[in-house]
C-alpha cells in the first residue's frame, strides 16, 4: 500500500555468494498519482481502449520531454538535460528533491549545471510540461543522480 502523490526511489543491491555487496544498480523512480486523478484514470481505463487512461495519447506524447537525464559531475554539482517536446509551448517546471522538500530549479535552456550540492548525495529531479492554459500536460518525467564523494571528485 503506497501513498498517493508520493515519489518512491528504488535501488536494487546485489550480493556475491559470500555476502559481499556487488555493484549497486541504477535507481528506478516512480510517483503515485494523486488520489483524485487515480480514480479518474481508473474510470477512464474502464471506458477507453487507451491503456494509459489518457483520452488523447498523440497530444500527450508530443508534450512529453524526451531523454531527461541527470549526471553527477563532481562532489557539488549535477548536470541535467532533456530534449524539448515536439509540441512545445515554452513552459517547463523543473524541481529537485532534497532530503526534506521539492525545490524549484531555474534554467535558461533545456540543460544546465545545478551547483552547491552536498557530496555523496542522491538527488531526484522532476520535470513537467504544461498545456497553453497552464495545466500540467502529462505525468512528470524523473531523473536521478548522485554527487560524487569528495575523495573521488578530487581524483578526477
Coordinates of C-alpha atoms in Angstrom, one line a residue:
X1 CA 0.0 0.0 0.0
X2 CA 1.7 3.1 -1.3
X3 CA 0.7 6.7 -0.5
X4 CA -0.9 8.8 -3.3
X5 CA 1.1 11.8 -4.7
X6 CA 4.4 10.3 -3.4
X7 CA 7.7 9.8 -5.1
X8 CA 9.4 6.5 -4.5
X9 CA 13.1 5.8 -5.3
X10 CA 14.2 2.1 -5.7
X11 CA 17.7 0.7 -5.9
X12 CA 18.5 -2.9 -6.2
X13 CA 21.6 -4.1 -4.5
X14 CA 23.1 -7.5 -5.3
X15 CA 25.5 -9.6 -3.2
X16 CA 28.1 -12.2 -4.0
X17 CA 27.5 -15.6 -2.6
X18 CA 29.9 -14.8 0.3
X19 CA 27.7 -11.8 1.3
X20 CA 30.0 -9.1 -0.1
X21 CA 28.0 -6.3 -1.9
X22 CA 28.4 -6.3 -5.7
X23 CA 27.9 -3.1 -7.7
X24 CA 24.6 -1.3 -6.9
X25 CA 22.1 -0.9 -9.7
X26 CA 20.9 2.3 -11.2
X27 CA 18.0 3.9 -9.5
X28 CA 14.4 3.5 -10.5
X29 CA 11.8 6.1 -9.7
X30 CA 8.1 6.3 -9.7
X31 CA 5.4 8.7 -8.5
X32 CA 2.0 7.6 -7.4
X33 CA -0.9 9.5 -8.8
X34 CA -3.0 11.9 -6.6
X35 CA -6.0 10.1 -5.3
X36 CA -8.5 12.0 -7.4
X37 CA -6.5 11.6 -10.6
X38 CA -6.0 7.9 -9.8
X39 CA -9.8 7.4 -9.5
X40 CA -10.4 9.4 -12.7
X41 CA -7.8 7.4 -14.6
X42 CA -9.3 4.1 -13.4
X43 CA -12.7 5.3 -14.6
X44 CA -11.3 6.3 -18.0
X45 CA -9.5 3.0 -18.4
X46 CA -12.8 1.2 -17.9
X47 CA -14.3 3.3 -20.7
X48 CA -11.4 3.6 -23.1
X49 CA -9.2 1.4 -25.3
X50 CA -6.2 3.6 -24.3
X51 CA -4.5 1.6 -21.5
X52 CA -2.7 4.8 -20.2
X53 CA -6.0 6.4 -19.3
X54 CA -5.4 9.5 -21.4
X55 CA -8.0 10.5 -24.0
X56 CA -5.6 12.0 -26.4
X57 CA -2.4 9.9 -26.4
X58 CA -0.9 11.6 -29.5
X59 CA -1.1 15.0 -27.9
X60 CA 0.3 13.7 -24.6
X61 CA 3.3 12.2 -26.4
X62 CA 4.0 15.5 -28.3
X63 CA 4.3 17.4 -25.0
X64 CA 6.5 14.9 -23.1
X65 CA 10.1 16.0 -22.7
X66 CA 12.5 13.4 -24.2
X67 CA 15.8 12.0 -22.9
X68 CA 15.6 13.6 -19.5
X69 CA 18.9 12.8 -17.7
X70 CA 20.9 13.8 -14.6
X71 CA 24.5 13.1 -14.1
X72 CA 26.8 13.7 -11.1
X73 CA 29.7 15.8 -12.4
X74 CA 31.7 16.3 -9.2
X75 CA 31.2 16.5 -5.4
X76 CA 29.0 19.6 -5.6
X77 CA 27.2 19.6 -9.0
X78 CA 24.9 17.6 -11.2
X79 CA 24.3 18.2 -14.9
X80 CA 20.7 17.9 -16.2
X81 CA 19.4 17.9 -19.8
X82 CA 16.5 17.0 -21.9
X83 CA 15.2 17.3 -25.4
X84 CA 12.3 19.7 -25.9
X85 CA 8.9 18.1 -26.6
X86 CA 7.8 18.0 -30.2
X87 CA 4.9 20.4 -29.4
X88 CA 6.4 22.9 -27.0
X89 CA 4.5 25.9 -25.6
X90 CA 7.5 27.3 -23.7
X91 CA 6.8 26.3 -20.1
X92 CA 8.7 23.8 -18.0
X93 CA 8.7 23.2 -14.3
X94 CA 12.0 21.6 -13.0
X95 CA 12.2 20.7 -9.3
X96 CA 14.8 19.0 -7.3
X97 CA 14.1 16.8 -4.2
X98 CA 16.3 17.5 -1.3
X99 CA 16.1 15.4 1.9
X100 CA 13.1 17.4 3.1
X101 CA 11.4 19.2 0.2
X102 CA 11.0 19.9 -3.5
X103 CA 12.9 23.0 -4.6
X104 CA 12.3 24.9 -7.9
X105 CA 15.3 25.0 -10.3
X106 CA 15.6 27.7 -12.9
X107 CA 17.5 27.0 -16.1
X108 CA 17.6 29.3 -19.2
X109 CA 17.6 26.3 -21.6
X110 CA 17.0 22.6 -21.7
X111 CA 20.3 21.8 -20.0
X112 CA 22.5 23.1 -17.2
X113 CA 24.5 22.5 -14.1
X114 CA 23.0 22.6 -10.6
X115 CA 25.7 23.6 -8.1
X116 CA 26.2 24.0 -4.4
X117 CA 25.0 20.5 -3.7
X118 CA 26.3 18.1 -0.9
X119 CA 28.7 15.4 -1.8
X120 CA 27.7 11.7 -1.9
X121 CA 24.0 12.7 -2.0
X122 CA 21.3 11.3 -4.2
X123 CA 19.1 14.0 -5.8
X124 CA 15.8 13.4 -7.6
X125 CA 14.7 15.8 -10.4
X126 CA 11.1 16.1 -11.7
X127 CA 10.3 17.8 -15.0
X128 CA 6.8 18.9 -16.0
X129 CA 5.5 20.5 -19.2
X130 CA 2.2 22.4 -19.5
X131 CA -0.7 23.0 -21.8
X132 CA -1.1 26.6 -23.0
X133 CA -3.7 27.1 -20.3
X134 CA -1.2 26.2 -17.6
X135 CA -2.5 22.7 -16.7
X136 CA 0.2 20.0 -16.5
X137 CA 0.4 18.2 -19.8
X138 CA 1.3 14.7 -18.7
X139 CA 2.8 12.8 -15.8
X140 CA 6.1 14.1 -14.6
X141 CA 9.3 12.8 -16.0
X142 CA 12.0 12.0 -13.5
X143 CA 15.8 11.7 -13.5
X144 CA 18.1 10.8 -10.6
X145 CA 21.8 11.4 -9.9
X146 CA 24.3 11.2 -7.1
X147 CA 27.0 13.7 -6.5
X148 CA 30.5 12.2 -6.3
X149 CA 32.2 11.6 -3.0
X150 CA 34.8 14.4 -2.2
X151 CA 37.7 12.0 -2.4
X152 CA 36.7 10.6 -5.8
X153 CA 35.9 14.1 -7.1
X154 CA 39.4 15.3 -6.2
X155 CA 40.9 12.3 -8.1
X156 CA 39.1 13.0 -11.4

